Tab-separated table of C-alpha atoms and ligand atoms in Angstrom:
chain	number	residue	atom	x	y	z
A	1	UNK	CA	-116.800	-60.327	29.913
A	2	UNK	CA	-117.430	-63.348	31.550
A	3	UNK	CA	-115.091	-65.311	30.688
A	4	UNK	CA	-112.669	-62.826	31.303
A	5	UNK	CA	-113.935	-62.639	35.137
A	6	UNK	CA	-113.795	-65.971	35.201
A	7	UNK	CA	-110.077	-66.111	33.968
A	8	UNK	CA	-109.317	-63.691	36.444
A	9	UNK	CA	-110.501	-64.918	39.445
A	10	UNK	CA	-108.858	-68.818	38.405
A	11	UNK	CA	-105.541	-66.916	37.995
A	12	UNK	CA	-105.617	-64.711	41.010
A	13	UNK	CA	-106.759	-67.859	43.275
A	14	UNK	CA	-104.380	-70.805	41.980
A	15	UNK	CA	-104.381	-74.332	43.375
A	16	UNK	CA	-108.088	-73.647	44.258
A	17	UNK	CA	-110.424	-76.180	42.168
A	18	UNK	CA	-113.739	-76.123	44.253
A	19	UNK	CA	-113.623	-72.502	44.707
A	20	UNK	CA	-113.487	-72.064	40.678
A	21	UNK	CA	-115.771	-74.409	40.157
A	22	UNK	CA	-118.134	-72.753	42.798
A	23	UNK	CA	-117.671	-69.688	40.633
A	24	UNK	CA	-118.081	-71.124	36.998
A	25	UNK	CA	-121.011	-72.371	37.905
A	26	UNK	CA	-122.616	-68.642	38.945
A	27	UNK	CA	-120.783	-66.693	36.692
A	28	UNK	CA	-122.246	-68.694	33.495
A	29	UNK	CA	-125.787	-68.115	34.410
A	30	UNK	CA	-125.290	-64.632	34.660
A	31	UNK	CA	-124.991	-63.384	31.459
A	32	UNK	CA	-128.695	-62.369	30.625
A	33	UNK	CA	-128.329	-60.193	34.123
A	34	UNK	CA	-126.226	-58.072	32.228
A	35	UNK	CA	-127.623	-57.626	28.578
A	36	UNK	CA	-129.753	-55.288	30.821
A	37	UNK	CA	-128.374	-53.712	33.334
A	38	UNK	CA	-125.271	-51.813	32.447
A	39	UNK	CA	-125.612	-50.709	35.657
A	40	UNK	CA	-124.108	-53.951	37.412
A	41	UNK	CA	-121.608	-54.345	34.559
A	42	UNK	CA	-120.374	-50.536	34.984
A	43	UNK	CA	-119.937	-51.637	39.012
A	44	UNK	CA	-117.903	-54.122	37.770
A	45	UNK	CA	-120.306	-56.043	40.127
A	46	UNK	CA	-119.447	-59.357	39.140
A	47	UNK	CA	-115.906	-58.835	40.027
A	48	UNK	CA	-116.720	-57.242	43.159
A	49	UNK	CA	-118.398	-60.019	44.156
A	50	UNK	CA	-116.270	-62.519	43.380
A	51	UNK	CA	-113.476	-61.069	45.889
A	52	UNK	CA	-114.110	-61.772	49.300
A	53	UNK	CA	-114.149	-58.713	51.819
A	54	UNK	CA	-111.687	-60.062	54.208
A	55	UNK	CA	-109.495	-64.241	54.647
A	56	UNK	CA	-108.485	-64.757	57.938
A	57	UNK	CA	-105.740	-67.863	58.502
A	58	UNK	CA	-105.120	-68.512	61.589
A	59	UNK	CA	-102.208	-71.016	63.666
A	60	UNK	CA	-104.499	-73.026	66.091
A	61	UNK	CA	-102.274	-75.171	68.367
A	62	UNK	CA	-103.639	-78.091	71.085
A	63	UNK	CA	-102.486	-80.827	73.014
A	64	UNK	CA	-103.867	-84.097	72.853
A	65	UNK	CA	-104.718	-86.384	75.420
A	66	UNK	CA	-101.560	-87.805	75.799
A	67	UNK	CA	-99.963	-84.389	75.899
A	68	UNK	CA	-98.649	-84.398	72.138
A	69	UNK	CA	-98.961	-80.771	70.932
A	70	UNK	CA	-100.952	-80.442	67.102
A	71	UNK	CA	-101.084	-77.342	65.413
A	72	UNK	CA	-103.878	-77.034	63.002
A	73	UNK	CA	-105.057	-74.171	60.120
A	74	UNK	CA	-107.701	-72.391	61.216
A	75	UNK	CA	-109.822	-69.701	58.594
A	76	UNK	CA	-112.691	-68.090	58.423
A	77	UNK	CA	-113.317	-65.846	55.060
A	78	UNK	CA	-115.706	-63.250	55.796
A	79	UNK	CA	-116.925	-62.814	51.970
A	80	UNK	CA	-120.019	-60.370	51.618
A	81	UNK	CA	-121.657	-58.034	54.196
A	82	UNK	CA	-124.098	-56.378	51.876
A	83	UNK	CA	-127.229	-58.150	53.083
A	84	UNK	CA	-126.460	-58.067	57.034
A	85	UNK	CA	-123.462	-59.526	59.184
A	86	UNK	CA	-121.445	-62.245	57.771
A	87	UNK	CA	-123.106	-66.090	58.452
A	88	UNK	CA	-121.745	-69.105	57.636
A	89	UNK	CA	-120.956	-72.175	59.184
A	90	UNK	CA	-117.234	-74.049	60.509
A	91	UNK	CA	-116.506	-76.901	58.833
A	92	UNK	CA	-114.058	-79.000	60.841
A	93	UNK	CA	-112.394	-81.826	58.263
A	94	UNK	CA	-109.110	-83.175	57.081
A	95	UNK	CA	-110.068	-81.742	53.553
A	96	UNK	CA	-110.236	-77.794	54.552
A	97	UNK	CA	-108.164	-75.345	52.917
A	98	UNK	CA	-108.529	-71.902	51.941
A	99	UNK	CA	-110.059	-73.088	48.276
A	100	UNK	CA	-112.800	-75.044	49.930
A	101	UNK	CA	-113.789	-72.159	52.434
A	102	UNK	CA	-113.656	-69.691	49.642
A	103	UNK	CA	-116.198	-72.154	47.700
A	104	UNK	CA	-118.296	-72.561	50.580
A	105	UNK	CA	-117.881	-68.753	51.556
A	106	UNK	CA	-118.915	-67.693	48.195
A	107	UNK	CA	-121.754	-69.997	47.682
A	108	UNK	CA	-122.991	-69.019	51.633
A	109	UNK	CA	-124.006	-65.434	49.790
A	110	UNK	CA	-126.471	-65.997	47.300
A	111	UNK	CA	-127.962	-68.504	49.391
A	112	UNK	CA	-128.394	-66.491	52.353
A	113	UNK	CA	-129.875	-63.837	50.046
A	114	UNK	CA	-132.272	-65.989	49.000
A	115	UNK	CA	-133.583	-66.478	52.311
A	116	UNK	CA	-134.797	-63.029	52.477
A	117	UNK	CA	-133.363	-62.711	56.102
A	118	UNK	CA	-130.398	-59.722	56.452
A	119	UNK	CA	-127.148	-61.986	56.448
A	120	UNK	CA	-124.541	-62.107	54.297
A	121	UNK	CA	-122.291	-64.578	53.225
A	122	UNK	CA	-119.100	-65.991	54.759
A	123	UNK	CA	-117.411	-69.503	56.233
A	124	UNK	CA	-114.535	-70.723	57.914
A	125	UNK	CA	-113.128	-74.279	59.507
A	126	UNK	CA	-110.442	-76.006	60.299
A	127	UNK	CA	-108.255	-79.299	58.959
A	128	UNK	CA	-108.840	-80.931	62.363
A	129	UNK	CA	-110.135	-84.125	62.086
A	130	UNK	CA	-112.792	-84.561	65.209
A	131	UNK	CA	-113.185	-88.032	64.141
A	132	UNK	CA	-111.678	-90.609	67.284
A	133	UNK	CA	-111.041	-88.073	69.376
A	134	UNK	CA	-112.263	-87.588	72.852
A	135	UNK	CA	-114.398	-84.871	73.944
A	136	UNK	CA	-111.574	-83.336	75.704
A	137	UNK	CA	-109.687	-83.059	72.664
A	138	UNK	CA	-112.182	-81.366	70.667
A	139	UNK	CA	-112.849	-78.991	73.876
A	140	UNK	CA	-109.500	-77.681	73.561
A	141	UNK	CA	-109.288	-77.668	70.107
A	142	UNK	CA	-112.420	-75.613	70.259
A	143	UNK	CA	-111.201	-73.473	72.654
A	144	UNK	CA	-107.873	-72.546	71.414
A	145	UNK	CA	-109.426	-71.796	67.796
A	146	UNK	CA	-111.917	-69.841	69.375
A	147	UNK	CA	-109.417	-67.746	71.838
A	148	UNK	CA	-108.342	-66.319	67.822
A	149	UNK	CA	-111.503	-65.986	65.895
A	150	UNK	CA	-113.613	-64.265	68.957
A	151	UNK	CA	-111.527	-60.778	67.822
A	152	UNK	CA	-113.859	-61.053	64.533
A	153	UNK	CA	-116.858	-62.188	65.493
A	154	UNK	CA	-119.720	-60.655	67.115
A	155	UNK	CA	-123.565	-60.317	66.681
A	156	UNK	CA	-123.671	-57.496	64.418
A	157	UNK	CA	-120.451	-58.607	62.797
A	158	UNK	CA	-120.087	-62.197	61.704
A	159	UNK	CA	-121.641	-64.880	62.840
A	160	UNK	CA	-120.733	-68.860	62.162
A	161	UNK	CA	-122.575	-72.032	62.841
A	162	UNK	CA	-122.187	-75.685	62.135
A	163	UNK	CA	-121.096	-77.155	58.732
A	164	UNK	CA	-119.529	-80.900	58.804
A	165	UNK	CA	-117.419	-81.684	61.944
A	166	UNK	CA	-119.358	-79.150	64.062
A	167	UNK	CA	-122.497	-80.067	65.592
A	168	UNK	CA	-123.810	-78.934	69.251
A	169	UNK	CA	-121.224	-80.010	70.990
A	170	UNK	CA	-118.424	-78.252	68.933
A	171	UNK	CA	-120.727	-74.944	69.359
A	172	UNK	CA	-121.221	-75.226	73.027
A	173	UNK	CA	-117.529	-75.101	73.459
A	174	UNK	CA	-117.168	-72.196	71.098
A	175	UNK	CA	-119.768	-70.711	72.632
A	176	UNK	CA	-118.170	-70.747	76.677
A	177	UNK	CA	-114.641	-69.541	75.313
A	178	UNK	CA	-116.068	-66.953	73.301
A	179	UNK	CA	-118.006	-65.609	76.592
A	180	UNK	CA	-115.152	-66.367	78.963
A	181	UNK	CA	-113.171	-64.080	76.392
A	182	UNK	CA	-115.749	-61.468	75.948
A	183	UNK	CA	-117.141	-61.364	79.118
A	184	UNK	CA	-120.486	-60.818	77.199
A	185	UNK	CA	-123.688	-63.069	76.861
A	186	UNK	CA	-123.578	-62.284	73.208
A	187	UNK	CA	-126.231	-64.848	72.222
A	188	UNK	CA	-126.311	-63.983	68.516
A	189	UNK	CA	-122.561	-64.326	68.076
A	190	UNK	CA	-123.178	-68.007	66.896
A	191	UNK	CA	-126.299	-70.281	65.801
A	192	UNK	CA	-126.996	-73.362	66.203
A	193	UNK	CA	-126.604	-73.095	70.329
A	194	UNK	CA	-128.475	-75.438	72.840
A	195	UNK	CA	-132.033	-74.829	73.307
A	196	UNK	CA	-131.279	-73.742	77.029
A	197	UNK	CA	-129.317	-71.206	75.937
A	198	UNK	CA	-130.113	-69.097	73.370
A	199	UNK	CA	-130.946	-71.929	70.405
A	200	UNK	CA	-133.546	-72.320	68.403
A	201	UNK	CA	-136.025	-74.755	68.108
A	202	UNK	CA	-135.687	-76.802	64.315
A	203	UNK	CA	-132.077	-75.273	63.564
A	204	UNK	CA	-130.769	-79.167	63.965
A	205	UNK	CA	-133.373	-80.490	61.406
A	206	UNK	CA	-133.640	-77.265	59.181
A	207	UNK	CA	-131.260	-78.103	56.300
A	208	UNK	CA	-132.541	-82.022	56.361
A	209	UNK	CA	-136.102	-80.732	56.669
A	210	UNK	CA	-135.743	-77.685	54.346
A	211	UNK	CA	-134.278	-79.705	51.088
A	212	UNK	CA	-137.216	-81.884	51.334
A	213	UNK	CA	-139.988	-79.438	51.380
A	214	UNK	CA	-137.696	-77.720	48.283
A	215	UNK	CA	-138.016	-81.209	46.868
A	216	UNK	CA	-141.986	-81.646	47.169
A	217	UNK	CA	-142.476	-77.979	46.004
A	218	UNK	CA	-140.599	-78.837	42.936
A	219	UNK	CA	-142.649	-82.103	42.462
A	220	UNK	CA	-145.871	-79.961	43.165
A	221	UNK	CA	-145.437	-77.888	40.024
A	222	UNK	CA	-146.152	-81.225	38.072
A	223	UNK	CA	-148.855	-81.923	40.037
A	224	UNK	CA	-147.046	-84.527	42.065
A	225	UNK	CA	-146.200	-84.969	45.836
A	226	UNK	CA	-143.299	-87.490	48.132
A	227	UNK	CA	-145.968	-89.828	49.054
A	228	UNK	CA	-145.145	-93.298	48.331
A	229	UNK	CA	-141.771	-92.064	46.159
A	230	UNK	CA	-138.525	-94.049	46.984
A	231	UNK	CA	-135.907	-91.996	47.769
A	232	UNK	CA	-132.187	-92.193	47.992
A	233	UNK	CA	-130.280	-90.204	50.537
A	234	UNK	CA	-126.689	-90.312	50.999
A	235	UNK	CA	-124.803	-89.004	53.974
A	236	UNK	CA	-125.940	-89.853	57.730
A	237	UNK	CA	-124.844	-86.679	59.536
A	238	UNK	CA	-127.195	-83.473	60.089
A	239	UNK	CA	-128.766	-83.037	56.942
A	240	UNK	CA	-129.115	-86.874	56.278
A	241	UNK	CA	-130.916	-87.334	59.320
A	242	UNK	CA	-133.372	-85.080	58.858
A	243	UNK	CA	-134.000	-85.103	55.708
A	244	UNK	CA	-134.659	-88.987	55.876
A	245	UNK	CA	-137.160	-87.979	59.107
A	246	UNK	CA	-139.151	-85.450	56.979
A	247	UNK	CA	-139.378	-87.647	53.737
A	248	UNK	CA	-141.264	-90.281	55.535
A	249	UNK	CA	-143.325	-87.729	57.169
A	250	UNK	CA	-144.205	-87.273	53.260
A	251	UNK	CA	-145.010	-90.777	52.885
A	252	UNK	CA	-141.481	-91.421	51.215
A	253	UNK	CA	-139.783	-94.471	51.986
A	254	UNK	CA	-135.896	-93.787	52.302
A	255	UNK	CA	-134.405	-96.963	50.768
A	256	UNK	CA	-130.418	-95.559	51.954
A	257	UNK	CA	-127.722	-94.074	53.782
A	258	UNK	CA	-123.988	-93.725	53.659
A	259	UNK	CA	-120.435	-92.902	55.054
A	260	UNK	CA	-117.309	-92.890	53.874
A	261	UNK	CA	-116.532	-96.298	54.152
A	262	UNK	CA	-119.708	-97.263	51.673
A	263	UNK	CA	-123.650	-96.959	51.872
A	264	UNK	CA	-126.214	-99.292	53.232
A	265	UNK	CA	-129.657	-100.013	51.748
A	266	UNK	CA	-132.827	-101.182	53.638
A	267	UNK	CA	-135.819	-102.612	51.827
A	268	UNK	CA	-137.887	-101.657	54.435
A	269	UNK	CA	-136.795	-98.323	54.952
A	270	UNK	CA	-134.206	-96.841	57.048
A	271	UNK	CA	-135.758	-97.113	60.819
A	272	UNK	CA	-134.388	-93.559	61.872
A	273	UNK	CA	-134.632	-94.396	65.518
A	274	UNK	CA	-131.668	-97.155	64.932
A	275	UNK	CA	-130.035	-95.032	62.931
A	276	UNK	CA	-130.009	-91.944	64.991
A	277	UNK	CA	-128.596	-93.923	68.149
A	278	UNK	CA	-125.847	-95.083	65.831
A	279	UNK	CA	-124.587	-92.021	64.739
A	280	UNK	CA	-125.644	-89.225	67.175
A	281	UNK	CA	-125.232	-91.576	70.502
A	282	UNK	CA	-122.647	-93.978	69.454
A	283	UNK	CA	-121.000	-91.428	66.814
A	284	UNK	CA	-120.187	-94.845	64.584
A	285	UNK	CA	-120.574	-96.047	61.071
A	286	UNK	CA	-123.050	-96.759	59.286
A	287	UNK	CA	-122.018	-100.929	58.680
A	288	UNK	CA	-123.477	-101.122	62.478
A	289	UNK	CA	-126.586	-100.354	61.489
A	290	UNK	CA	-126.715	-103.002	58.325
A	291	UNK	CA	-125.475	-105.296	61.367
A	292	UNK	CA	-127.922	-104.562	64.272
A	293	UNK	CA	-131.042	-103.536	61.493
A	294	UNK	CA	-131.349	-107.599	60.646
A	295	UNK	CA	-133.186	-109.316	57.196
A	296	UNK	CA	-133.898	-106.077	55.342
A	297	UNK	CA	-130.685	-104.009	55.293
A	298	UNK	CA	-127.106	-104.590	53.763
A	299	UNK	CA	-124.128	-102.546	53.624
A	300	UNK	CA	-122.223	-102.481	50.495
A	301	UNK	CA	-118.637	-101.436	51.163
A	302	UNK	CA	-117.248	-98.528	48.741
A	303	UNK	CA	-119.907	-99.100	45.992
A	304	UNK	CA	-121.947	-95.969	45.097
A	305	UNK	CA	-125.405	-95.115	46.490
A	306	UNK	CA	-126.499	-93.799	42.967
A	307	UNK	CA	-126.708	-97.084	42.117
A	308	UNK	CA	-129.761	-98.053	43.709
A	309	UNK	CA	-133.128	-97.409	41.973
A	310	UNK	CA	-135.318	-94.631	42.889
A	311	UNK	CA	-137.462	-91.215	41.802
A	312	UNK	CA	-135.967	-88.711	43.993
A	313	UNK	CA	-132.050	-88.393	45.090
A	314	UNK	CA	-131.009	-86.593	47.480
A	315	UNK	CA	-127.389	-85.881	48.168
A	316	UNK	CA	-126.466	-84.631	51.442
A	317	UNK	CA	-122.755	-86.066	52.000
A	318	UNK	CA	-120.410	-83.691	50.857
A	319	UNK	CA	-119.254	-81.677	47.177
A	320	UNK	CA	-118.621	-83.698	44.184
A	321	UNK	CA	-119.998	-86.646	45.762
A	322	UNK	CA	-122.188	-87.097	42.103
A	323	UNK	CA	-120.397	-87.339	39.251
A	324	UNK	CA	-121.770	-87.538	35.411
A	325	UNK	CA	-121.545	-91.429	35.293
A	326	UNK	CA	-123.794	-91.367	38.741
A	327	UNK	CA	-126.113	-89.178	37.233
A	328	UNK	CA	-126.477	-91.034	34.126
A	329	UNK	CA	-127.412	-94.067	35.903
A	330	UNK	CA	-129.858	-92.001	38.370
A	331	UNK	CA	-131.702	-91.145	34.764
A	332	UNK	CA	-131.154	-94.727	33.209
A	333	UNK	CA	-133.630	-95.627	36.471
A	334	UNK	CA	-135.841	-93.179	36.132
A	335	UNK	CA	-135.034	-90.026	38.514
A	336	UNK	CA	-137.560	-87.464	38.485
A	337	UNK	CA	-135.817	-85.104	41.445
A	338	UNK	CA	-132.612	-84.659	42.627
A	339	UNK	CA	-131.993	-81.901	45.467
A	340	UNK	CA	-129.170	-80.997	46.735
A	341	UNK	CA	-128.884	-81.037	50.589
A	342	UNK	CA	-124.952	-80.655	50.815
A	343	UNK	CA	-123.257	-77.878	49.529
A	344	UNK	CA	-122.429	-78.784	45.369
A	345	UNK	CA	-122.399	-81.981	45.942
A	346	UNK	CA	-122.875	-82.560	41.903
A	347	UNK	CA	-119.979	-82.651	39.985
A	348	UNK	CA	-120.723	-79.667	36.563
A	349	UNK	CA	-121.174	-82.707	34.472
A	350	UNK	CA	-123.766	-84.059	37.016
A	351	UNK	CA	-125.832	-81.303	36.961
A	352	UNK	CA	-125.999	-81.282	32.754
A	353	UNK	CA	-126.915	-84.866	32.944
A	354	UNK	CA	-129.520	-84.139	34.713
A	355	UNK	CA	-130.928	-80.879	33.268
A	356	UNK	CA	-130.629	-82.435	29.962
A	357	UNK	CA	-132.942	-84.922	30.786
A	358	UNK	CA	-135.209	-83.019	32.349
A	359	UNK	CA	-134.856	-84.296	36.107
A	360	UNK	CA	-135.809	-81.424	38.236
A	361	UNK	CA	-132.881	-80.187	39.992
A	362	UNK	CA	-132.837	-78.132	43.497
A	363	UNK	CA	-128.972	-76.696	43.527
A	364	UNK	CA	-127.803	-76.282	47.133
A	365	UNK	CA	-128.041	-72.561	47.182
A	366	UNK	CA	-131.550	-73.052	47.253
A	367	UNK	CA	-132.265	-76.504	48.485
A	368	UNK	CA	-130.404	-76.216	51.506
A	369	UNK	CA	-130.868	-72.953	52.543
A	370	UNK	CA	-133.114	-74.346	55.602
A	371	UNK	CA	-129.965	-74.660	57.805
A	372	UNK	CA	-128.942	-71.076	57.322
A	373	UNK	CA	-132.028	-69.666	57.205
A	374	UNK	CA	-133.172	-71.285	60.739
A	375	UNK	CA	-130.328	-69.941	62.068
A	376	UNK	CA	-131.459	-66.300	61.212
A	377	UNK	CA	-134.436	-66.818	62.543
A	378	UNK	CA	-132.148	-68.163	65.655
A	379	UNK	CA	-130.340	-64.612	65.427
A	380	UNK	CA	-134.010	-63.072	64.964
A	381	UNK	CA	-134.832	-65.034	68.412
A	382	UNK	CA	-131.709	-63.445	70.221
A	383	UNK	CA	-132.225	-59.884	69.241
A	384	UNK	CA	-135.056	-59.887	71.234
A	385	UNK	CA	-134.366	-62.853	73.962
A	386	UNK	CA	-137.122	-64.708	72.725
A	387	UNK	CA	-137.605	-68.680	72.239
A	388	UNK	CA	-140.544	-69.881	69.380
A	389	UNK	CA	-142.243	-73.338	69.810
A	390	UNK	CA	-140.616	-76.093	67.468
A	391	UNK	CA	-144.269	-75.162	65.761
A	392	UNK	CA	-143.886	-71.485	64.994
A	393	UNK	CA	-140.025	-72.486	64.396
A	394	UNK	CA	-141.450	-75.278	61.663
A	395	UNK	CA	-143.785	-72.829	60.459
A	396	UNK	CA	-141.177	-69.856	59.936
A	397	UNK	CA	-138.829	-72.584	58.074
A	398	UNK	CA	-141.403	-73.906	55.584
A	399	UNK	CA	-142.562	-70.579	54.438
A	400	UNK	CA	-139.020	-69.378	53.750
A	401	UNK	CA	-138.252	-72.887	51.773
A	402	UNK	CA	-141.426	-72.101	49.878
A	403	UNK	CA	-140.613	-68.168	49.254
A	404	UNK	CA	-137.142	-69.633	48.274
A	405	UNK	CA	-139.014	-72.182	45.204
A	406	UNK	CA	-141.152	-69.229	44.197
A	407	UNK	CA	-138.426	-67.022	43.743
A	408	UNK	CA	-136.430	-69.534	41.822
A	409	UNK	CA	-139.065	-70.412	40.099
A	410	UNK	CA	-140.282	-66.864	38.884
A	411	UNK	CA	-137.075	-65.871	38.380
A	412	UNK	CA	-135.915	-68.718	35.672
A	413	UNK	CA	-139.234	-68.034	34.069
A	414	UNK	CA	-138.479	-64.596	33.938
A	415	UNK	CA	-135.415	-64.998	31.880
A	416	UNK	CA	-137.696	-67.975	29.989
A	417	UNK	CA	-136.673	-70.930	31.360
A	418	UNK	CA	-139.281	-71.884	33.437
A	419	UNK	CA	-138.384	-74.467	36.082
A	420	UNK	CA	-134.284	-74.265	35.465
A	421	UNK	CA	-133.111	-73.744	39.532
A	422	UNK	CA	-130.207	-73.658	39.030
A	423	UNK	CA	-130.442	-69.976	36.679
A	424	UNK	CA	-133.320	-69.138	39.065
A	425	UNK	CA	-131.158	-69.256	42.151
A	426	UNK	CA	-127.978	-67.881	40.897
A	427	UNK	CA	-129.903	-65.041	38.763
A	428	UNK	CA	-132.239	-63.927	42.421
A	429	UNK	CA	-129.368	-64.623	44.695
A	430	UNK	CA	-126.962	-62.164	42.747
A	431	UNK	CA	-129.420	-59.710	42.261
A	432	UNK	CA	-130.376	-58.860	46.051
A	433	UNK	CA	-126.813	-58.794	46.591
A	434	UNK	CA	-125.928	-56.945	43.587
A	435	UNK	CA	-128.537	-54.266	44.121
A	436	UNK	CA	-127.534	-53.757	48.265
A	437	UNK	CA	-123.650	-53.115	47.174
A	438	UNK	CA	-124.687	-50.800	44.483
A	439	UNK	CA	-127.375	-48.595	46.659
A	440	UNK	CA	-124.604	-48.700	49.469
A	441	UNK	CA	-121.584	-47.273	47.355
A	442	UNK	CA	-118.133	-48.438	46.197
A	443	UNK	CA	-117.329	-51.167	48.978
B	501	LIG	N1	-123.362	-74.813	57.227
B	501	LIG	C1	-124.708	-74.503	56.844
B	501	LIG	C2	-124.758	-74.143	55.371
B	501	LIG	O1	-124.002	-74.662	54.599
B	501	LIG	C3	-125.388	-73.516	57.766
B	501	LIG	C4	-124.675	-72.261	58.053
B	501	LIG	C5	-125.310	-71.405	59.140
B	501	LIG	O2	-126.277	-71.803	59.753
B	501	LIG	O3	-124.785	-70.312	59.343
B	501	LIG	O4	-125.575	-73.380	54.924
């Protein structure tokens, strides 16, 4: 049966390789699900979910600075309302099509169900590229892809964020044409808003933050914690960041960081306060930093940041970032963790590699779930016009991470493999879902 959904879904969806992928890897945990309950297999559950609810693609056209007119693909593939409105974030990036929002979009479920807040599961972008362009630009690309999405959106209805390419500034200017539109102060229409109006405290750090208190829970069921680990992150946007700030808060040191162009390593540890100026302030690359840091950092060009020596690795660029030969030389040096802070970010080969050898593995689904799961408790803040201290915010985010472990971790003990997140995650994740569509009918 599997396979046969599996078939079905790369046939009905061609030219889509992440979104597949993003599917193979759920559907082939799923099988001892079914040996017992005939009830999700007579739903034709799987199935189900496996077809989104509803793609929206969408002509966005703007005018540069110089008055050229671009017209860019907009989406936004609203996959799974079982749990509560649609959430997921806009990823704004040269690389978006319809396969990777369907990957993303499909992933977004069982990780928001895992959070235990009522959202379900959906995600949508763009192929603009935001990189060198002004702030006008990406105001009035903002705006004009906004002025078409607002018709779907809405508080109780679907509700994006921030993925890679949009940050505050992208989601203030959603934010003002969705209002000018609306003519409605519809705070809960999108997350990750400006603390002066309507944000939350910790949604910026959540998904850094979140995948390393994932990370030390895993460690803490072999009796170990982050202090005085060396830890390899690679990425330097939004979950990079903060995951780099909470590791040291551990007592990690953070020996890297990366872009595109290659990664740099810092013997001393990657000073946060440089970086941060570089990226958020500057919005440059991270070669400056190698440059401005001095003695103890270099930036090698290209090479791969798996390469560098350490006990926990944390990947929090962008998918398929780790591939098997990475992952074989993360375990020829001795990896004991690996957590996923961007969304699959380990290539299927990867993430054998790793089990094989017994490296404990967060997948995304659960190790990032901070970002989305701060952002319901951003929605939780609107519903009532209410704004927590970054404490109770901090507070609210490490219990969910931790529920999020414990369910993983009872779950893939459950089906008697004790300590396999990956089954844990896609097993719990599927069945909230699972159980909401069948108590609410044949949608
Ligand atoms: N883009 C983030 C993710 O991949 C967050 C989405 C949200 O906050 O809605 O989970």
């Amino acid at each position: 049966m599997m396979d046969s959904v599996y078939a079905d879904v790369v046939r009905r969806n061609p030219g889509e390789p992440e979104f597949h992928q993003a599917v193979h890897e759920v559907v082939e945990t799923l099988a001892p699900v079914f040996e017992h309950r005939q009830d999700l297999l007579d739903a034709k559950m799987l199935e189900r979910v496996c077809e989104p609810e509803r793609q929206i693609i969408f002509r966005v056209p703007w005018q540069d600075d110089n008055g050229t007119v671009h017209v860019n693909r907009g989406f936004r593939v609203e996959f799974n309302s079982a749990l509560g409105p649609y959430k997921g974030g806009l990823r704004f990036h040269p690389t978006v099509n319809l396969g990777i929002v369907k990957f993303l979009g499909f992933e977004q479920i069982f990780k928001n169900a895992l959070t235990g807040v009522n959202i379900g599961g959906g995600k949508g972008g763009s192929d603009f590229d935001p990189k060198g362009r002004s702030d006008a630009e990406v105001m009035r690309f903002c705006q004009s892809f906004m002025t078409e999405l607002y018709r779907h959106l809405g508080e109780h209805t679907d509700v994006p964020a921030g993925d890679i390419g949009v940050g505050g500034r992208e989601v203030g200017y959603l934010f003002g044409q969705y209002r000018r539109i609306t003519n409605r102060w519809e705070a809960g229409t999108i997350t990750g808003k400006g603390l002066a109006w309507g944000g939350s405290n910790v949604r910026t750090e959540a998904t850094g933050y979140g995948t390393v208190t994932f990370t030390a829970e895993m460690l803490k069921t072999a009796g170990e914690d982050l202090d005085g680990q060396q830890v390899v992150v690679s990425g330097s946007g939004n979950v990079a960041l903060f995951a780099i700030e909470k590791a040291h808060q551990l007592g990690a040191n953070v020996l890297t960081c990366s872009d595109s162009t290659g990664y740099v390593v810092d013997d001393k540890g990657i000073d946060l306060d440089l970086l941060s100026q570089i990226k958020l302030q500057e919005r440059g690359r991270v070669a400056t930093y190698a440059e401005r840091r001095g003695g103890s950092a270099r930036f090698v060009e290209g090479g791969s940041v798996w390469d560098v020596p350490c006990d926990i690795a944390l990947p929090c660029a962008t998918e398929n970032e780790l591939n098997e030969d990475a992952a074989k030389t993360l375990v020829g040096n001795g990896v004991k963790a690996v957590a996923e802070g961007a969304n699959m970010p380990c290539t299927p080969e990867a993430v054998q590699v790793l089990r094989q050898a017994g490296v404990r593995f967060g997948p995304g689904k659960a190790a990032n779930a901070g970002g989305v799961a701060a952002s319901g408790l951003e929605m939780r803040q609107n519903a009532v016009r209410d704004s927590w201290s970054f404490t109770t915010a901090e507070g609210q985010l490490e219990e969910i991470m931790r529920s999020i472990h414990t369910i993983c971790y009872e779950t893939s003990a459950r089906y008697g493999a004790p300590g396999d997140y990956v089954l844990g995650a896609n097993i719990a994740g599927f069945e909230r879902v699972a159980d909401a569509m069948l108590a609410q009918g044949l949608i």
